[in-house]
PDB file of C-alpha atoms and ligand atoms in Angstrom:
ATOM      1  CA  UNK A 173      55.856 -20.876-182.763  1.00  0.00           C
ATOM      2  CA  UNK A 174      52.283 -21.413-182.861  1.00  0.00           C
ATOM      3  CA  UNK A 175      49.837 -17.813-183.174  1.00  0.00           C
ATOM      4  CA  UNK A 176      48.514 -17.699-180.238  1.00  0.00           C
ATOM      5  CA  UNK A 177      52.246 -17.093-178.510  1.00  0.00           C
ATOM      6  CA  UNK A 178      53.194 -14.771-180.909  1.00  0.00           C
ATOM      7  CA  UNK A 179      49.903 -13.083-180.305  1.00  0.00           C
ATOM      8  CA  UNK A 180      51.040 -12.918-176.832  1.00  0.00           C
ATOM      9  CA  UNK A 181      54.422 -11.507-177.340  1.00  0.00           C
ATOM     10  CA  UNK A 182      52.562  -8.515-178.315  1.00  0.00           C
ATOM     11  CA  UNK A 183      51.491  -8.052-174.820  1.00  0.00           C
ATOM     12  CA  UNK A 184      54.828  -7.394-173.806  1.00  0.00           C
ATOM     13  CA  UNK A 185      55.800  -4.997-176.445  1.00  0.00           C
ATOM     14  CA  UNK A 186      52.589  -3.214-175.631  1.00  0.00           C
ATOM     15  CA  UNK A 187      53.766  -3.273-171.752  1.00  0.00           C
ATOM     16  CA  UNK A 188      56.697  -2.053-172.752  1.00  0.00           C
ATOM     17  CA  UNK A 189      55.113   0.754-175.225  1.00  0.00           C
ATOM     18  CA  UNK A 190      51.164   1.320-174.032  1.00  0.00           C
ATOM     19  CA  UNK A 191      51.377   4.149-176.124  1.00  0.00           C
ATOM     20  CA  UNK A 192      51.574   2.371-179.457  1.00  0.00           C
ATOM     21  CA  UNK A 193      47.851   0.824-180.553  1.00  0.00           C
ATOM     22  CA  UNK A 194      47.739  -2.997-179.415  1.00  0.00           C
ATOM     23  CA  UNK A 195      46.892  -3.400-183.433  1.00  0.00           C
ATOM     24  CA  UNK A 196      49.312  -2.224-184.880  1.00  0.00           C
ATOM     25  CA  UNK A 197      51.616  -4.779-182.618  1.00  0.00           C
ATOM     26  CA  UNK A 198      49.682  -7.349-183.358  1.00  0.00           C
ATOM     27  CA  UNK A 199      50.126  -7.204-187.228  1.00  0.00           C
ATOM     28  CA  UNK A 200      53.860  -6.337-186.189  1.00  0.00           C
ATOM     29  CA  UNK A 201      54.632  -9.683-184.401  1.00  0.00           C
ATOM     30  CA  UNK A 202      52.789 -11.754-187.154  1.00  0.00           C
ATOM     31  CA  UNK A 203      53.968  -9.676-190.367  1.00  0.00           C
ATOM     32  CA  UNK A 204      56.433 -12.056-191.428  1.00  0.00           C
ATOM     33  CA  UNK A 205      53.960 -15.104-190.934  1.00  0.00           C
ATOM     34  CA  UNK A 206      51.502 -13.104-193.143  1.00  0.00           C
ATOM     35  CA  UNK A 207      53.854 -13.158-195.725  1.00  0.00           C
ATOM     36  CA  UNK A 208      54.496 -16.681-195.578  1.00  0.00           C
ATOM     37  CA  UNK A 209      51.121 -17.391-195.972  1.00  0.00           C
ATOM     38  CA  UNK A 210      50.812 -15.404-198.833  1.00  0.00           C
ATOM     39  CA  UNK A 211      53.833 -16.219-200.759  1.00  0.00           C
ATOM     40  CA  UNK A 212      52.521 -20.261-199.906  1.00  0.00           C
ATOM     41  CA  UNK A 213      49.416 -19.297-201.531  1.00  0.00           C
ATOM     42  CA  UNK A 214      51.272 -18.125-204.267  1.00  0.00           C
ATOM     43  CA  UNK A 215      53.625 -20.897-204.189  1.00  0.00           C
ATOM     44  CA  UNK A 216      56.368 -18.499-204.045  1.00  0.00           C
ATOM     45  CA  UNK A 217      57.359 -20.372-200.984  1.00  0.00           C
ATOM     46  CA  UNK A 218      56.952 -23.854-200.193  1.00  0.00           C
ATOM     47  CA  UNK A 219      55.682 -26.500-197.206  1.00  0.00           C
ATOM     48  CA  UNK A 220      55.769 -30.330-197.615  1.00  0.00           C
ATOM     49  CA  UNK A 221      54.816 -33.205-194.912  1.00  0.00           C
ATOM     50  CA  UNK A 222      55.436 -36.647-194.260  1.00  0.00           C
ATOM     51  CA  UNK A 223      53.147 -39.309-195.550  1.00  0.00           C
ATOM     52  CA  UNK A 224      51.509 -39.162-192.565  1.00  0.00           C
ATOM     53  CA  UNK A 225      50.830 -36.123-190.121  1.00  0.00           C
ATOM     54  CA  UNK A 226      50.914 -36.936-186.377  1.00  0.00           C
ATOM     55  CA  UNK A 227      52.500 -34.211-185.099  1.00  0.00           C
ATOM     56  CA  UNK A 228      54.626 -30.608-185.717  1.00  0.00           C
ATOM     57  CA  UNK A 229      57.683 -32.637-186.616  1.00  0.00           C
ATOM     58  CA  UNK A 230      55.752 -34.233-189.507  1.00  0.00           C
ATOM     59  CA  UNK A 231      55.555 -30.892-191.339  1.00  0.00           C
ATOM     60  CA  UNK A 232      58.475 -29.495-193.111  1.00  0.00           C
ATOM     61  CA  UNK A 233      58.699 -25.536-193.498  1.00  0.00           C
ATOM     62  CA  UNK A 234      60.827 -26.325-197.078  1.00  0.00           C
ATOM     63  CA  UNK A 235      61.319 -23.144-198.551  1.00  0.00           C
ATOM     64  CA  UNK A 236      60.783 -19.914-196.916  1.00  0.00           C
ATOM     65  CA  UNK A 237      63.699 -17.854-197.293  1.00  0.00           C
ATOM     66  CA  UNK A 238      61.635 -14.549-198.137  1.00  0.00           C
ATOM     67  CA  UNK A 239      59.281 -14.366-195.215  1.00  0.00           C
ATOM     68  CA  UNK A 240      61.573 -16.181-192.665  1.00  0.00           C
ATOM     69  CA  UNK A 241      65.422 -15.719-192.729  1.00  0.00           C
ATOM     70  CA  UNK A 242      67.543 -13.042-190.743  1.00  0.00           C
ATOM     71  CA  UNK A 243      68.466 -10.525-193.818  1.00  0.00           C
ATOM     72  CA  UNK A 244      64.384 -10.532-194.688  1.00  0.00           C
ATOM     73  CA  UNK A 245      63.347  -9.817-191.043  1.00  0.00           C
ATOM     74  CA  UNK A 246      65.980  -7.349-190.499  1.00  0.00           C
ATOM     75  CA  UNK A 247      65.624  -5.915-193.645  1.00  0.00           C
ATOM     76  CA  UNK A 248      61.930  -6.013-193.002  1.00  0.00           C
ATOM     77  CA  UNK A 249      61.926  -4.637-189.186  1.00  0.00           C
ATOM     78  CA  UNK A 250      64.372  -1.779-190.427  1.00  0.00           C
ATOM     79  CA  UNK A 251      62.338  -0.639-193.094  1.00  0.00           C
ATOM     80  CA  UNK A 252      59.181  -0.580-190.684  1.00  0.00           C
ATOM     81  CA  UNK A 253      61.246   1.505-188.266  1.00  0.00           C
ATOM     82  CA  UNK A 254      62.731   4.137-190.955  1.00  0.00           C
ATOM     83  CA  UNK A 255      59.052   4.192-192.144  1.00  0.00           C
ATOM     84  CA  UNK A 256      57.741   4.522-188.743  1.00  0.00           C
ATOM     85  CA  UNK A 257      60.673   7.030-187.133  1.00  0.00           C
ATOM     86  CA  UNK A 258      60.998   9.682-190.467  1.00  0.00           C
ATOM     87  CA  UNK A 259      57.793   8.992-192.355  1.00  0.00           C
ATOM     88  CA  UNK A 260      55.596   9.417-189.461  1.00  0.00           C
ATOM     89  CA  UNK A 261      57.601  10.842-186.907  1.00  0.00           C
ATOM     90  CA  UNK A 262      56.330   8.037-184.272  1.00  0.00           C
ATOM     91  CA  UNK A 263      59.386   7.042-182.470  1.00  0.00           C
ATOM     92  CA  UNK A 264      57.678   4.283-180.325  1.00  0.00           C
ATOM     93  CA  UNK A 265      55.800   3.242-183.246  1.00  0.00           C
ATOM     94  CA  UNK A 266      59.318   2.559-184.974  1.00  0.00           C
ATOM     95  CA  UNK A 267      60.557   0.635-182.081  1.00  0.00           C
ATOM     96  CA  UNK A 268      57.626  -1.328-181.012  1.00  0.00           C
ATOM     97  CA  UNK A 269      57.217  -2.228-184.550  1.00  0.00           C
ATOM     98  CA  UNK A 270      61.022  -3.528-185.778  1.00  0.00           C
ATOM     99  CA  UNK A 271      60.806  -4.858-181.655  1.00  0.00           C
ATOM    100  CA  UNK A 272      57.675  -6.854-182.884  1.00  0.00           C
ATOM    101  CA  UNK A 273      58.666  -8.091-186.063  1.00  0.00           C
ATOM    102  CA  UNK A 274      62.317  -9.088-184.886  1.00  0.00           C
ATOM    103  CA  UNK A 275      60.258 -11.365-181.816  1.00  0.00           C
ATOM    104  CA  UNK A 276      58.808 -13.081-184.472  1.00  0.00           C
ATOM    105  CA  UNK A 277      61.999 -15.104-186.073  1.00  0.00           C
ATOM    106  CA  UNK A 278      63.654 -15.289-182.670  1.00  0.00           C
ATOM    107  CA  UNK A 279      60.343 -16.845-180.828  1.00  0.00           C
ATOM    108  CA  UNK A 280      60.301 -19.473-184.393  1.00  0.00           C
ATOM    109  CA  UNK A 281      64.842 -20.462-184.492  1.00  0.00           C
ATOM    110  CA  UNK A 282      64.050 -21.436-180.652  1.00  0.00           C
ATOM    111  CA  UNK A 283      60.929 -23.629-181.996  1.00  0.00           C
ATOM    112  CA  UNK A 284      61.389 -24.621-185.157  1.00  0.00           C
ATOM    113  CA  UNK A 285      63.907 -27.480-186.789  1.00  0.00           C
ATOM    114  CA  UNK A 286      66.449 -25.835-188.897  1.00  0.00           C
ATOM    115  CA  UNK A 287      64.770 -24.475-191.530  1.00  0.00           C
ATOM    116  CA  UNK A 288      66.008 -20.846-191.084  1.00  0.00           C
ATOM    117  CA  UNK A 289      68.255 -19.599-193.756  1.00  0.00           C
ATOM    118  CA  UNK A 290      70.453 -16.167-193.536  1.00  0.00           C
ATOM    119  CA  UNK A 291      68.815 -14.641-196.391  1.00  0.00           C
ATOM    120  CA  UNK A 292      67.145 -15.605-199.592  1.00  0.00           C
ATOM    121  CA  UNK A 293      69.210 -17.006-203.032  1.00  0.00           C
ATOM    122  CA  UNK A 294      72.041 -18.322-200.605  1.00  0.00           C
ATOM    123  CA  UNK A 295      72.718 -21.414-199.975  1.00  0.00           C
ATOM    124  CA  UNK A 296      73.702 -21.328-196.237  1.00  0.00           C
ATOM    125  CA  UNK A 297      73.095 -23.536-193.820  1.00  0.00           C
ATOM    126  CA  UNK A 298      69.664 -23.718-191.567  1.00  0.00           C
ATOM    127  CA  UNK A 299      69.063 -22.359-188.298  1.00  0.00           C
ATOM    128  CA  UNK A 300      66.538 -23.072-185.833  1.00  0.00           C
ATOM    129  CA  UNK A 301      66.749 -25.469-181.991  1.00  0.00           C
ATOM    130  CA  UNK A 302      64.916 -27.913-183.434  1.00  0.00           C
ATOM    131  CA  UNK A 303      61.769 -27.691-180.085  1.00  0.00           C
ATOM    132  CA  UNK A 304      59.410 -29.166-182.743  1.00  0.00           C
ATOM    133  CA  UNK A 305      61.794 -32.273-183.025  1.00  0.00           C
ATOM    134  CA  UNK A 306      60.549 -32.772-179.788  1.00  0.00           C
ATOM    135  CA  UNK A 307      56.856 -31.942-179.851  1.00  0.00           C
ATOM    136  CA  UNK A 308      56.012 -32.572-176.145  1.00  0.00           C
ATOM    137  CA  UNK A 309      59.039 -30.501-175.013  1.00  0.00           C
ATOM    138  CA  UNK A 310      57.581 -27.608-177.323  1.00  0.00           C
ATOM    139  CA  UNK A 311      54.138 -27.905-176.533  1.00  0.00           C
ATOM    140  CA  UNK A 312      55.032 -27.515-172.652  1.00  0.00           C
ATOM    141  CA  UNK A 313      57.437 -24.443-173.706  1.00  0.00           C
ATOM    142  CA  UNK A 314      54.679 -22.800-175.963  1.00  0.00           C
ATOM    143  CA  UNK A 315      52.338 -22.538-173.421  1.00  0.00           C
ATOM    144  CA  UNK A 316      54.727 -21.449-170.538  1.00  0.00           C
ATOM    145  CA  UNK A 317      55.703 -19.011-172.811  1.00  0.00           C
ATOM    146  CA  UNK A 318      52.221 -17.672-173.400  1.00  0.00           C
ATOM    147  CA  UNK A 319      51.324 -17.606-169.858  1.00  0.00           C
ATOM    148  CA  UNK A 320      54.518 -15.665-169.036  1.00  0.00           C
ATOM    149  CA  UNK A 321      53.608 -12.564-171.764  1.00  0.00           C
ATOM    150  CA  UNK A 322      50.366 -12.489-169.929  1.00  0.00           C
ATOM    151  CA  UNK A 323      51.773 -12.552-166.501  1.00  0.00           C
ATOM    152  CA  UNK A 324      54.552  -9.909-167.535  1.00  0.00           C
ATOM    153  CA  UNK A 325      51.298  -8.185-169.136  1.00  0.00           C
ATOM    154  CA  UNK A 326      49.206  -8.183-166.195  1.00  0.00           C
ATOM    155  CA  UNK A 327      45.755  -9.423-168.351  1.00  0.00           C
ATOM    156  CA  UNK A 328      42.716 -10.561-167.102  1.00  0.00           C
ATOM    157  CA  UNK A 329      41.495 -13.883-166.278  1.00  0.00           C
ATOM    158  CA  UNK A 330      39.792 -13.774-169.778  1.00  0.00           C
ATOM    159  CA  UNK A 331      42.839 -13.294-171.666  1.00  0.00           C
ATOM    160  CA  UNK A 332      44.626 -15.993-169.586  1.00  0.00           C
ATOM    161  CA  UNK A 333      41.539 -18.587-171.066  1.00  0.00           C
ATOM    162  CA  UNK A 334      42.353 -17.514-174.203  1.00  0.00           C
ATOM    163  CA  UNK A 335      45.976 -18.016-174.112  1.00  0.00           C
ATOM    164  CA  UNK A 336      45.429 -21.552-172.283  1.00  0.00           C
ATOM    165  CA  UNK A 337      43.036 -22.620-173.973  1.00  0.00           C
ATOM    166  CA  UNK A 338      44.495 -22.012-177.884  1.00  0.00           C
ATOM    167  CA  UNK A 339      47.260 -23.782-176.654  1.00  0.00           C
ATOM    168  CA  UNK A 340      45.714 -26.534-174.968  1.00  0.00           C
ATOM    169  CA  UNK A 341      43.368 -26.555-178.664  1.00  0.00           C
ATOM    170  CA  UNK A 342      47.056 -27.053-180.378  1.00  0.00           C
ATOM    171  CA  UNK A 343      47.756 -30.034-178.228  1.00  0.00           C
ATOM    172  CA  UNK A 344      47.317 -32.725-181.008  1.00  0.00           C
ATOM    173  CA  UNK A 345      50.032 -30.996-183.471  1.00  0.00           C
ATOM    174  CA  UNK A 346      52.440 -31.626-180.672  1.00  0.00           C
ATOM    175  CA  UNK A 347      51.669 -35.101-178.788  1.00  0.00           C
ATOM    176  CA  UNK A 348      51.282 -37.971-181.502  1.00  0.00           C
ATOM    177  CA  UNK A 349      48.786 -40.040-179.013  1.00  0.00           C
ATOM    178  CA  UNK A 350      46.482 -37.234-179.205  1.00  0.00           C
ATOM    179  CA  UNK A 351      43.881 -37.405-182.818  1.00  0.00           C
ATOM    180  CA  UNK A 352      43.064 -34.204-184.442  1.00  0.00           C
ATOM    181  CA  UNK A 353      43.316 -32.411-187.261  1.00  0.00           C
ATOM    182  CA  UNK A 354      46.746 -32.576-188.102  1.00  0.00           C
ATOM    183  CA  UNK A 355      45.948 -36.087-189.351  1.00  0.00           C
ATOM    184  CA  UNK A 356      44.160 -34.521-192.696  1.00  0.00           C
ATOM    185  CA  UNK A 357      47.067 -32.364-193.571  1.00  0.00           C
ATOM    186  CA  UNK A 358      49.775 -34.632-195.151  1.00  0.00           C
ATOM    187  CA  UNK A 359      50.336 -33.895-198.289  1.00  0.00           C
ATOM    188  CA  UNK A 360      47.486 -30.939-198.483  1.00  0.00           C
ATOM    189  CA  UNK A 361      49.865 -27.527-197.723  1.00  0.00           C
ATOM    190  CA  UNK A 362      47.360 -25.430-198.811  1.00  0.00           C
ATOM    191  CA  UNK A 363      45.385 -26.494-195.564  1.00  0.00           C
ATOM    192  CA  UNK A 364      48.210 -26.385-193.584  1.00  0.00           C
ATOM    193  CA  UNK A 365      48.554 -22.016-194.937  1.00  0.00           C
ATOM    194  CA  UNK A 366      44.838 -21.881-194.522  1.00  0.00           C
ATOM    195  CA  UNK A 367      44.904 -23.213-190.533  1.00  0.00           C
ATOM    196  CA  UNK A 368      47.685 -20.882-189.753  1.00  0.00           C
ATOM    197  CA  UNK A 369      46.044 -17.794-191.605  1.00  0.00           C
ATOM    198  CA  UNK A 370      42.963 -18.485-189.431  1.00  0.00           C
ATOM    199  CA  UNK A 371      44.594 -18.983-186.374  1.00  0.00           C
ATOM    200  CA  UNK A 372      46.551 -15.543-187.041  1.00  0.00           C
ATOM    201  CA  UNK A 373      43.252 -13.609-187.721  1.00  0.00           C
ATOM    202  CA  UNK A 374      41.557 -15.585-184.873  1.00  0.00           C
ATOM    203  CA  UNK A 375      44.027 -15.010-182.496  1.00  0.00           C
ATOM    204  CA  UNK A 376      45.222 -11.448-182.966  1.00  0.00           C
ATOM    205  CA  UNK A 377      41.416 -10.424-182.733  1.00  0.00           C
ATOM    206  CA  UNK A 378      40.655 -12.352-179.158  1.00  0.00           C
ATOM    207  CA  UNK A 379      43.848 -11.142-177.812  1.00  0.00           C
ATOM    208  CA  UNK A 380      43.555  -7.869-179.041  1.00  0.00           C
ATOM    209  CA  UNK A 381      39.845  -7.688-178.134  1.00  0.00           C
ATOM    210  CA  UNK A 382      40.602  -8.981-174.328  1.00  0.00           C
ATOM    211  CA  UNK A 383      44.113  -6.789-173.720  1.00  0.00           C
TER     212      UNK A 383
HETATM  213 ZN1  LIG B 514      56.812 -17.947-188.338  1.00  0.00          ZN
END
């Protein structure tokens, strides 16, 4: 799932917890996809694309069993809540935290193709639905989906721009007809990391600015 939904998750765990700083869910619900983007930096973990890039079913999310599989995220989310529960005796915290980082590898096996392993050095098979086989069926769900945290939220009219219009901005990585950016990225994953980094900083700032 693109940032800007998984930025907007966090308004529901912060519905759910307004006692828990809108911050800290915001690095919660993207904590996994911060890792990815380091460990691609790193080359630690890999991405690879078609010859040529028309859409989100061009790219291929190769190898990511550290920051995306189910015994990294749980093992990840239960670590943050031990942390959170013992270390700092903040019992919401704990919750709202393992609640945020747990959304995150749901919200991506409904998106993403199966690239989703069970847990790192086994070779299982994939997991994910497969929406970004069908980029116009995702890009409708995506921002649906973002419009629905809000409304569940109760946010103003300028966090309902934001939310629309990121998501309309990501409409050329999901319809092929449409030209944008996504056209420079084959074979370049570093920009491919670098566009997701910025749309996780950019995106957890606006809706964190506007909640
Ligand atoms: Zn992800």
């Amino acid at each position: 799932m693109f940032a800007i939904n998984h930025a907007a998750t966090g308004l529901i765990i912060k519905k759910i917890y307004p006692d828990v700083p809108i911050t800290t869910i915001l690095v919660s619900v993207q904590l996994i996809e911060i890792l990815w983007v380091i460990l691609n930096y790193l080359g630690v973990e890999r991405t690879t694309t078609e010859k040529k890039v028309q859409s989100v079913s061009d790219v291929h999310l190769e190898y990511m069993p550290f920051s995306h599989s189910l015994a990294s995220t749980a093992v990840l989310a239960a670590g943050a809540w031990i942390l959170f529960t013992f270390g700092f005796k903040e019992v919401n915290v704990g919750i709202a935290v393992a609640l945020g980082i747990c959304s995150h590898l749901v919200l991506d096996l409904i998106s993403h193709a199966r690239d989703i392993v069970i847990a790192p050095f086994l070779d299982s098979r994939k997991f994910g639905l497969g929406l970004y086989e069908k980029p116009v069926v995702a890009f409708v769900f995506e921002t649906i989906y973002g419009i629905f945290c809000w409304w569940v939220y109760g946010g103003s009219t300028a966090l309902f721009c934001i939310i629309v219009v990121f998501n309309l901005a990501n409409a050329s990585f999901f319809i092929k007809a449409i030209p944008g950016p996504e056209r420079f990225l084959a074979h370049r994953p570093f920009w491919i990391t670098t566009i997701v980094a910025l749309q996780i900083i950019v995106t957890a700032v606006l809706v964190g600015l506007f909640s």
